[in-house]
PDB file of C-alpha atoms in Angstrom:
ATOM      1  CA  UNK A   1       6.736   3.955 -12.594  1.00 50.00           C
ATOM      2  CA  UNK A   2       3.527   5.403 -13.864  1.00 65.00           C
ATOM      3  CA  UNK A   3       0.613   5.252 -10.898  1.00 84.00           C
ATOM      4  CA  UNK A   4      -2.968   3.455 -12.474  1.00 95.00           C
ATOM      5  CA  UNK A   5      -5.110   6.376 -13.157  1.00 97.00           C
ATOM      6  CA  UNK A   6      -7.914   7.517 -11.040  1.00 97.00           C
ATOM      7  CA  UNK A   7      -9.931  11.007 -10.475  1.00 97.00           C
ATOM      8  CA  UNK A   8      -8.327  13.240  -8.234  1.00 96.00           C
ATOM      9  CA  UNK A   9     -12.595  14.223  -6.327  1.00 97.00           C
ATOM     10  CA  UNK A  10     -15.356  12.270  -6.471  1.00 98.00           C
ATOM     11  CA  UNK A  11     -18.445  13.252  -4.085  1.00 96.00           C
ATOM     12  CA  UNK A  12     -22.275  11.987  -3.289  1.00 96.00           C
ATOM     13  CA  UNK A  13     -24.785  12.938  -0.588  1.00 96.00           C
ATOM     14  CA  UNK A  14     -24.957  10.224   2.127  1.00 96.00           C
ATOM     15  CA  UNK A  15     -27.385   7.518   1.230  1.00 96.00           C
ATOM     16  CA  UNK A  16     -26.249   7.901  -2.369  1.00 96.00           C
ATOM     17  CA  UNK A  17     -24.066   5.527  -4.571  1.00 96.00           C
ATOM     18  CA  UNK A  18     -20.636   6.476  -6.032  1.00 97.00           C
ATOM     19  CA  UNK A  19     -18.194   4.685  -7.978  1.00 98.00           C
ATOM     20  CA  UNK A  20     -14.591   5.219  -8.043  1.00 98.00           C
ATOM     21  CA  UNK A  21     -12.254   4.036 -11.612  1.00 98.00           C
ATOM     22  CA  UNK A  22      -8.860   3.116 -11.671  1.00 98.00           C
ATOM     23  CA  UNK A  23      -7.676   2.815 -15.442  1.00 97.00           C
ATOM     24  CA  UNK A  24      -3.994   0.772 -15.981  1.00 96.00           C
ATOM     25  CA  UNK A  25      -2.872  -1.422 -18.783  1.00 93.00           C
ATOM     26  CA  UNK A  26      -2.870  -4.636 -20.369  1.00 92.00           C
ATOM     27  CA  UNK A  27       0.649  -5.216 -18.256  1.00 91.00           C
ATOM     28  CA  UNK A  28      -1.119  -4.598 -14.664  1.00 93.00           C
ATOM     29  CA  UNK A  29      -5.139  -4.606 -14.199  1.00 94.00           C
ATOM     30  CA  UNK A  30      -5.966  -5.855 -17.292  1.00 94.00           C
ATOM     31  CA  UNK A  31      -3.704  -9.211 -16.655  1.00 92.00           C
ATOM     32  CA  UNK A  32      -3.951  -9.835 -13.003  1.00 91.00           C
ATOM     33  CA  UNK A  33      -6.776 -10.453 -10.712  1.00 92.00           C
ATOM     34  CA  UNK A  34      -4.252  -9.208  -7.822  1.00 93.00           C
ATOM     35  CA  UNK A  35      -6.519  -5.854  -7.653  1.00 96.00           C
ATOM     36  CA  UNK A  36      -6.620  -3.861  -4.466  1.00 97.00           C
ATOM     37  CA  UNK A  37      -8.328  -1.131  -3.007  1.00 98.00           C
ATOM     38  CA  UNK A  38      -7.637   1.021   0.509  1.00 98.00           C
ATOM     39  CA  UNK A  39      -9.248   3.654   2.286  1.00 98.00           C
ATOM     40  CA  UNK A  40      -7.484   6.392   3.968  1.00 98.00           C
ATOM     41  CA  UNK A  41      -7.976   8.475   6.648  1.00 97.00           C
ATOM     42  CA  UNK A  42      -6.128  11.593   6.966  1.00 95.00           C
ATOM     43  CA  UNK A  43      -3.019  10.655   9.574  1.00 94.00           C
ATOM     44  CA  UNK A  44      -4.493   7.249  10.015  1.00 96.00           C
ATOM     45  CA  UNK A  45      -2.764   4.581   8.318  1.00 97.00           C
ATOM     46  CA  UNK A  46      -4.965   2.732   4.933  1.00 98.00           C
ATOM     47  CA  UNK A  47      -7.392   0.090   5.368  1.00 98.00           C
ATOM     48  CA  UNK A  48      -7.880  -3.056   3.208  1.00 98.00           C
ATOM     49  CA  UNK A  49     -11.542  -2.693   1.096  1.00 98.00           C
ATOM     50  CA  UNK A  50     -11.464  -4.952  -1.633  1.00 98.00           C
ATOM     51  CA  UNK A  51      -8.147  -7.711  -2.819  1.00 96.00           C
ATOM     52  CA  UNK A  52      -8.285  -9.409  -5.589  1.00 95.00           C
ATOM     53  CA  UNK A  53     -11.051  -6.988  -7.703  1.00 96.00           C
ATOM     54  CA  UNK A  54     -14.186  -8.048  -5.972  1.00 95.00           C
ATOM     55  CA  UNK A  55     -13.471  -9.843  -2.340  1.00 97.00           C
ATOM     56  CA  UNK A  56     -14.019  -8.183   1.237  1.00 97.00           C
ATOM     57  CA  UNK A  57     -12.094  -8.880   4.140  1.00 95.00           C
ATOM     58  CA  UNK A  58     -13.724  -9.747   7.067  1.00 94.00           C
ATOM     59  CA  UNK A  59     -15.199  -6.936   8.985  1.00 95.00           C
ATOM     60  CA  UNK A  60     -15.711  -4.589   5.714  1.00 97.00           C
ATOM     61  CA  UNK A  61     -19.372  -3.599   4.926  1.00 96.00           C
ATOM     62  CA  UNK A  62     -20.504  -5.024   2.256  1.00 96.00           C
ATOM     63  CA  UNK A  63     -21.542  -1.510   0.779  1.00 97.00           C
ATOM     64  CA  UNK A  64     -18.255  -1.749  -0.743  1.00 98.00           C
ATOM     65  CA  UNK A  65     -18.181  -3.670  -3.516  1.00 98.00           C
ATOM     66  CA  UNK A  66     -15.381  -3.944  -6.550  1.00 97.00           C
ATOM     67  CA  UNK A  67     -15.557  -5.027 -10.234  1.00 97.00           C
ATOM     68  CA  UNK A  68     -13.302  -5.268 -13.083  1.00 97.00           C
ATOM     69  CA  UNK A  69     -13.413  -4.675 -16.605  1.00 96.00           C
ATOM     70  CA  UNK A  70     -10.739  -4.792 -19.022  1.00 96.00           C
ATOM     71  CA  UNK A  71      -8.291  -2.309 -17.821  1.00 96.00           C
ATOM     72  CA  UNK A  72     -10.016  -0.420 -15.717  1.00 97.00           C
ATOM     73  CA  UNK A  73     -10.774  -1.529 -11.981  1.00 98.00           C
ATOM     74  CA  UNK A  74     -13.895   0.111 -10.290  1.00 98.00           C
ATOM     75  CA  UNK A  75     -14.753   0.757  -6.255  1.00 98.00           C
ATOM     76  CA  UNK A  76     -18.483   0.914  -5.585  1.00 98.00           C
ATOM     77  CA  UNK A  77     -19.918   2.424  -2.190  1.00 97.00           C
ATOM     78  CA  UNK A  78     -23.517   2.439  -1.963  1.00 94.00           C
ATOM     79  CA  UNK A  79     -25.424   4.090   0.764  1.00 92.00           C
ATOM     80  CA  UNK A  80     -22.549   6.558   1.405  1.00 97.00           C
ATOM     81  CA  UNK A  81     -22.193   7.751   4.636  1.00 97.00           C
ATOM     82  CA  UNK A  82     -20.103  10.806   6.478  1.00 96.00           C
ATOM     83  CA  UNK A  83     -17.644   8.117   8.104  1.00 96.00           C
ATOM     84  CA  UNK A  84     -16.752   7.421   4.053  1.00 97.00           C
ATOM     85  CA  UNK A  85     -15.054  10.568   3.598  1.00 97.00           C
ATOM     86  CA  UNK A  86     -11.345   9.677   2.646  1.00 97.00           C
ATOM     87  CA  UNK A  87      -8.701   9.194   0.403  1.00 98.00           C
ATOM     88  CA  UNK A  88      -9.206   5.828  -1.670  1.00 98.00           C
ATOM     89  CA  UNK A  89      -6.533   4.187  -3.434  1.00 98.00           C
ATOM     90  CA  UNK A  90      -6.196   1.175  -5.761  1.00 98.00           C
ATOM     91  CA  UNK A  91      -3.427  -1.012  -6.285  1.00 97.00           C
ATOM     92  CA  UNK A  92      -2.744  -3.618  -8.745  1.00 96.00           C
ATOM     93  CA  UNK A  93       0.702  -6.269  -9.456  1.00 94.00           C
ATOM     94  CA  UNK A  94       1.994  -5.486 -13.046  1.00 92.00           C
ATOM     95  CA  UNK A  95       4.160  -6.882 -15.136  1.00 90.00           C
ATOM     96  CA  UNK A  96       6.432  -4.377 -15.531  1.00 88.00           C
ATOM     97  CA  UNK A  97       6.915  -2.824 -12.421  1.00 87.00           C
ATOM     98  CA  UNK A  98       5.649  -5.807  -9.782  1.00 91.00           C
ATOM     99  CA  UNK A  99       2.725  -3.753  -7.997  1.00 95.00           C
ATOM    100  CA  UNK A 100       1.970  -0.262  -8.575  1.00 96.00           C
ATOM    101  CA  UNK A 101      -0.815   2.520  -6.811  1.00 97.00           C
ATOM    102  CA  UNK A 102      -3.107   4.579  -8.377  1.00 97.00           C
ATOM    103  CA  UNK A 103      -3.071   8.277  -7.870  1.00 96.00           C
ATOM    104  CA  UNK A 104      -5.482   8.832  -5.440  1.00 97.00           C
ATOM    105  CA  UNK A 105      -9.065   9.538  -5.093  1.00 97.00           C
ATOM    106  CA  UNK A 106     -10.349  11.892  -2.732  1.00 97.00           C
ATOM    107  CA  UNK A 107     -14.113  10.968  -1.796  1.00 98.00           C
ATOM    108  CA  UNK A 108     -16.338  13.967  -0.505  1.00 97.00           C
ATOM    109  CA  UNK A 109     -19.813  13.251   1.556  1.00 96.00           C
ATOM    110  CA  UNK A 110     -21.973  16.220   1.139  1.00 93.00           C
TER     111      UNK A 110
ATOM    112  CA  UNK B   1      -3.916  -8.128  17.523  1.00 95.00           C
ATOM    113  CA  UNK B   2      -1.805  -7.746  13.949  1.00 96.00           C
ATOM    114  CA  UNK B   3       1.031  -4.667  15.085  1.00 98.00           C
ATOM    115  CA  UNK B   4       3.360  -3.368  13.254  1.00 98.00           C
ATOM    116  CA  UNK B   5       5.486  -0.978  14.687  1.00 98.00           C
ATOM    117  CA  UNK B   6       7.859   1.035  12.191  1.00 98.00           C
ATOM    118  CA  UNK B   7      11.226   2.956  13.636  1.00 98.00           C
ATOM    119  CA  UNK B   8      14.542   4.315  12.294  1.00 97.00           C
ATOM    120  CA  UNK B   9      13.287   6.903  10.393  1.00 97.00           C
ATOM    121  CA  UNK B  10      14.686  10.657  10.180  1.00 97.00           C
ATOM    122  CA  UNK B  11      16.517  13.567   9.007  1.00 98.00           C
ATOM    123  CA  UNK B  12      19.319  13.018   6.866  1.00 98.00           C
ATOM    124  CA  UNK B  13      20.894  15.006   4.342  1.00 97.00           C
ATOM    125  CA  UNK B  14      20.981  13.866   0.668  1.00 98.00           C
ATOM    126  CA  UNK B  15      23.509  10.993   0.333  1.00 97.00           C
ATOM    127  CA  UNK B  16      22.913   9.972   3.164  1.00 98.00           C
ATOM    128  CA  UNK B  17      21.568   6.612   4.535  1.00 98.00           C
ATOM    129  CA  UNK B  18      18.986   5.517   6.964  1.00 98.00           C
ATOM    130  CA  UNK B  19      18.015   1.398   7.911  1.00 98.00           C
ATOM    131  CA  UNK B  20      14.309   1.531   8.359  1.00 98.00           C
ATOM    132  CA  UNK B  21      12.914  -1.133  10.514  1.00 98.00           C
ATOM    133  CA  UNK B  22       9.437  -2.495  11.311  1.00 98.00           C
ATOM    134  CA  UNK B  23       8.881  -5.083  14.333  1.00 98.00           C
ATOM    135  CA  UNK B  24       6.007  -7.406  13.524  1.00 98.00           C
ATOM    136  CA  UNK B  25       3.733  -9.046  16.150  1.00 97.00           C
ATOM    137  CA  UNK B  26       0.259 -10.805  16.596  1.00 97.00           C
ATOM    138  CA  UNK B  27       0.879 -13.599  13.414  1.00 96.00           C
ATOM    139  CA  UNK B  28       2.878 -15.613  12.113  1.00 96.00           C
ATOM    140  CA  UNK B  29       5.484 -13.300  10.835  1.00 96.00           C
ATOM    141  CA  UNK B  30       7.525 -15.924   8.934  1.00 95.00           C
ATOM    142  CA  UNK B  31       4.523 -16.661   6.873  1.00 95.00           C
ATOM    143  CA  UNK B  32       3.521 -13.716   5.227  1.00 95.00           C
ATOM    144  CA  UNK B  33       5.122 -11.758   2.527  1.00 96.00           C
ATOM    145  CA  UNK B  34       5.802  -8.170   4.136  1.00 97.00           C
ATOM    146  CA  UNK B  35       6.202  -4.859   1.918  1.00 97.00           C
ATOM    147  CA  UNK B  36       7.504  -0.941   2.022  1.00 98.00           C
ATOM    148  CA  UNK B  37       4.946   1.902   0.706  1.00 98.00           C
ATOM    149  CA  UNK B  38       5.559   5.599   1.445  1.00 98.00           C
ATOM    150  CA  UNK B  39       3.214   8.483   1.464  1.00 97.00           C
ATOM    151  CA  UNK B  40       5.279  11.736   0.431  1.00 97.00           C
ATOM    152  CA  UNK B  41       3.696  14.961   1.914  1.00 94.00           C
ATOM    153  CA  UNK B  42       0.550  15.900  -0.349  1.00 92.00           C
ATOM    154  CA  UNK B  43       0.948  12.490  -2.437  1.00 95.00           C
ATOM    155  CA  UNK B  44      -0.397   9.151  -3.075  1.00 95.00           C
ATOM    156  CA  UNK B  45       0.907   5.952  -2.166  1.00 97.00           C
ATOM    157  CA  UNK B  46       3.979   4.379  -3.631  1.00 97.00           C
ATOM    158  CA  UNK B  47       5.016   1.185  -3.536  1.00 97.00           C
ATOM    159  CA  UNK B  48       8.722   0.870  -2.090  1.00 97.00           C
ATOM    160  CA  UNK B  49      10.024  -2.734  -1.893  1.00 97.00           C
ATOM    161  CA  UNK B  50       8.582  -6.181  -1.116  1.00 97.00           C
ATOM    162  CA  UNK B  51       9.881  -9.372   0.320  1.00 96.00           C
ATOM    163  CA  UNK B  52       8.757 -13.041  -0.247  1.00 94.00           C
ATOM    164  CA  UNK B  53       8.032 -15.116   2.948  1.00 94.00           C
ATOM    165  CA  UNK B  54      11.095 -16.951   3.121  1.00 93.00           C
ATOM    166  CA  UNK B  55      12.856 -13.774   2.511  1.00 94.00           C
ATOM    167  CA  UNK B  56      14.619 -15.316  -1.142  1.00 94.00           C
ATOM    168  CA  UNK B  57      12.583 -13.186  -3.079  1.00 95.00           C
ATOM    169  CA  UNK B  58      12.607  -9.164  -3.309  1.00 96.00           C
ATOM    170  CA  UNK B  59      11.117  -6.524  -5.127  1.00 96.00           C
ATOM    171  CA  UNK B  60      11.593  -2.989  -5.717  1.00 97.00           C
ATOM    172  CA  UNK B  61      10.051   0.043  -7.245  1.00 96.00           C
ATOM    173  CA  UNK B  62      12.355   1.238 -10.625  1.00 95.00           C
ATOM    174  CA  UNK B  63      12.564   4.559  -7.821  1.00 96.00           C
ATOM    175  CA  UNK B  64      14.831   2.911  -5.418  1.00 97.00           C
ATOM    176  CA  UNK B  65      16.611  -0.230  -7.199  1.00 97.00           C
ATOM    177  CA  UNK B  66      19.982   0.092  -6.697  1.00 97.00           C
ATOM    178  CA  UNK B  67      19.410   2.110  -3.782  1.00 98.00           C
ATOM    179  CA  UNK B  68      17.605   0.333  -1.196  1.00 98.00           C
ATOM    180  CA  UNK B  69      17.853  -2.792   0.442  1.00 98.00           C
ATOM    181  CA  UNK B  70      14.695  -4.834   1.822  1.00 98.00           C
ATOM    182  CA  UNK B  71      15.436  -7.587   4.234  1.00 98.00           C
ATOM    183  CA  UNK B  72      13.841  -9.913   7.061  1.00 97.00           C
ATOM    184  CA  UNK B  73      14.979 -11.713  10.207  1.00 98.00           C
ATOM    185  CA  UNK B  74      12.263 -14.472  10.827  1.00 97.00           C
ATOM    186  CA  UNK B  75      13.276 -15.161  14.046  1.00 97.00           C
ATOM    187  CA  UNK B  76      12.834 -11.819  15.461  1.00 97.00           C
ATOM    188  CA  UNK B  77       9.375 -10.912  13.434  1.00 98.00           C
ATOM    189  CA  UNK B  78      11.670  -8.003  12.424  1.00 98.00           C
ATOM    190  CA  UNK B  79      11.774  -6.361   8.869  1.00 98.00           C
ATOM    191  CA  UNK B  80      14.271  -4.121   7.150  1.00 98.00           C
ATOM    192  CA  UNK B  81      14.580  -1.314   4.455  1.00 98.00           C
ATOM    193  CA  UNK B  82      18.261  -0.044   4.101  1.00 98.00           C
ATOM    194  CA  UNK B  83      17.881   3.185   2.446  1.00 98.00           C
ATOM    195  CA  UNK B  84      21.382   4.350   0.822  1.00 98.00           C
ATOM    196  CA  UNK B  85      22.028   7.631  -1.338  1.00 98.00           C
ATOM    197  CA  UNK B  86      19.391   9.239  -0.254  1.00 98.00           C
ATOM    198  CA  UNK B  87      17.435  12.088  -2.676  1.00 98.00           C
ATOM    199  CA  UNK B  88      15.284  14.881  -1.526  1.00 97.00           C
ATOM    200  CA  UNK B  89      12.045  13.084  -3.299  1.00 97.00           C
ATOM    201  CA  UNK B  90      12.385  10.209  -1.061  1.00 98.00           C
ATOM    202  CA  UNK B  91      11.183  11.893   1.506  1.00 98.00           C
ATOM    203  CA  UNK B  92       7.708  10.544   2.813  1.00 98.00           C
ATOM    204  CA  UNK B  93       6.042   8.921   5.610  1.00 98.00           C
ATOM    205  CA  UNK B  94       6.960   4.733   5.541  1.00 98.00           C
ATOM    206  CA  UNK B  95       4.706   2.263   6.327  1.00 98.00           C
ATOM    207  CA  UNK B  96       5.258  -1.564   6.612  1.00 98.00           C
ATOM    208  CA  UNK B  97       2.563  -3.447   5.940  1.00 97.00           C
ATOM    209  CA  UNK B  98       1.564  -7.589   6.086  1.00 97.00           C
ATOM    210  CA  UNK B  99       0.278  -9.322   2.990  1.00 96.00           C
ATOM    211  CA  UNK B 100      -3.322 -10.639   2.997  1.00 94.00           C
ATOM    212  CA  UNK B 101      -2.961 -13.998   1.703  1.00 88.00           C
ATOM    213  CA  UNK B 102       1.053 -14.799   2.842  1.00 74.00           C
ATOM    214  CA  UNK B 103       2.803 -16.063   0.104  1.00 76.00           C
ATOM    215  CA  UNK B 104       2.917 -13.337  -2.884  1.00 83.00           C
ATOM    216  CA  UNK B 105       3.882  -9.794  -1.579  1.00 87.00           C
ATOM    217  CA  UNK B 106       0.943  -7.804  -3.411  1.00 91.00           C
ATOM    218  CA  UNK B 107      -2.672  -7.251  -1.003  1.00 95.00           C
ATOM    219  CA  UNK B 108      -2.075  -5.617   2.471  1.00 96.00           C
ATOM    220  CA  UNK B 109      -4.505  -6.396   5.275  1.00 96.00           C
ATOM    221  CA  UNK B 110      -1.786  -4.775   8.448  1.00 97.00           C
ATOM    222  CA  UNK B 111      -0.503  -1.518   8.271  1.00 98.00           C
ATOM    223  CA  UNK B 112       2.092   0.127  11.198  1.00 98.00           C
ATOM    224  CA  UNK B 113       1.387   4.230  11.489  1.00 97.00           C
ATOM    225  CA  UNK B 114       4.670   4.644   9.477  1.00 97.00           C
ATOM    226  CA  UNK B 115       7.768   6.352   9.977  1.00 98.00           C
ATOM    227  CA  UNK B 116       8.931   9.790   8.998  1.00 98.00           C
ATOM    228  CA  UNK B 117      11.816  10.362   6.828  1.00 98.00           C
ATOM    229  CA  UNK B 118      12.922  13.596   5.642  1.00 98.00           C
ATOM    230  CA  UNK B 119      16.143  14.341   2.977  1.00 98.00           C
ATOM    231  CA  UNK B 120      17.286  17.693   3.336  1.00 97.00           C
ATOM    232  CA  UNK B 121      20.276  20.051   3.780  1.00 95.00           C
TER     233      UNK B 121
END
């Protein structure tokens, strides 16, 4: 199955904003509002940000914040901070293939 | 507390088979749609395999149709990935993980600390 596209590095100085893009298809984000995205530790297991493009679950700061536009999905983090650093993924249900990752973005704090 | 506590996994050479299983706790496990996503070493997250509630509906990734098996036993809180003919690519750290909103397998709020399964000669 091919993974939603995403860059591999993104980084900002803490206290700065950074946004995060996850480009799919017409079958997957484009289609379905089931879109996801996790943050990853390294050996920690991911962590629920954002379901369903734009919604936090309880206990996630609302610095996070997700959008949608077309095909492409966005993660927003404003006011980054050290604890930030990680590996982010999106996710999104398709049409094709059920549900389906993207490749993985690693974020960088300065 | 939401656990999920993942076991089975392991070496096994290719062809072989493992049975994953993950032992839920803390909710309603009958409830909630439950899923499969691995981590191969320096990769992303794939989506494995996902099971309805009820357990009448499955899913799997075009990677392992055919292959694996997902499966649930409600009354134990207990959930299942039979892993048959098994390929050196499918080696990865599993996770189980618990749906957010129940019903449709596809937005994970629970995640175990995954199991370790490694195909080689």
């Amino acid at each position: 199955q091919s993974a939603l596209t995403q860059p591999a590095s993104v980084s900002g100085s803490p206290g700065q904003p950074i946004t995060i893009s996850c480009t799919g298809a017409n079958s997957d984000v484009g289609s379905h509002t089931s879109v996801s995205w996790y943050q990853q530790h390294p050996g920690k297991a991911p962590k629920l940000m954002i379901f369903d493009v734009h919604y936090r679950p309880s206990g996630v700061s609302d610095r996070f914040s997700g959008s949608k536009s077309g095909n492409t999905a966005s993660l927003t983090i404003s006011g980054l901070q050290a604890e930030d650093e990680a590996d982010y993924y999106c996710a999104s249900c398709s049409s094709t293939t059920y549900l389906v990752f993207g490749g993985g973005t690693t974020l960088t704090v300065l | 507390e939401v656990q999920l506590l993942e076991s089975g996994g392991g070496l096994v050479q290719p062809g072989g088979s493992l049975r994953l299983s993950c032992a839920a706790s803390g909710f309603n496990f009958k409830t909630y749609a439950m899923t499969w996503v691995r981590k191969a070493p320096g990769k992303g997250l794939e989506w494995v395999s996902a099971i309805s509630a009820g357990g009448d509906t499955t899913y799997y990734a075009e990677s392992v149709k055919g292959r694996f098996t997902i499966s649930r036993d409600n009354s134990r809180s207990t959930l299942s990935l039979q892993m048959n003919s098994l390929r050196a690519e499918d080696t990865a750290l599993y996770y189980c993980a618990k749906d957010h909103q129940g019903v449709l397998p596809d937005q994970f709020d629970s995640w175990g600390q995954g199991t370790l399964v490694t195909v080689s000669s």
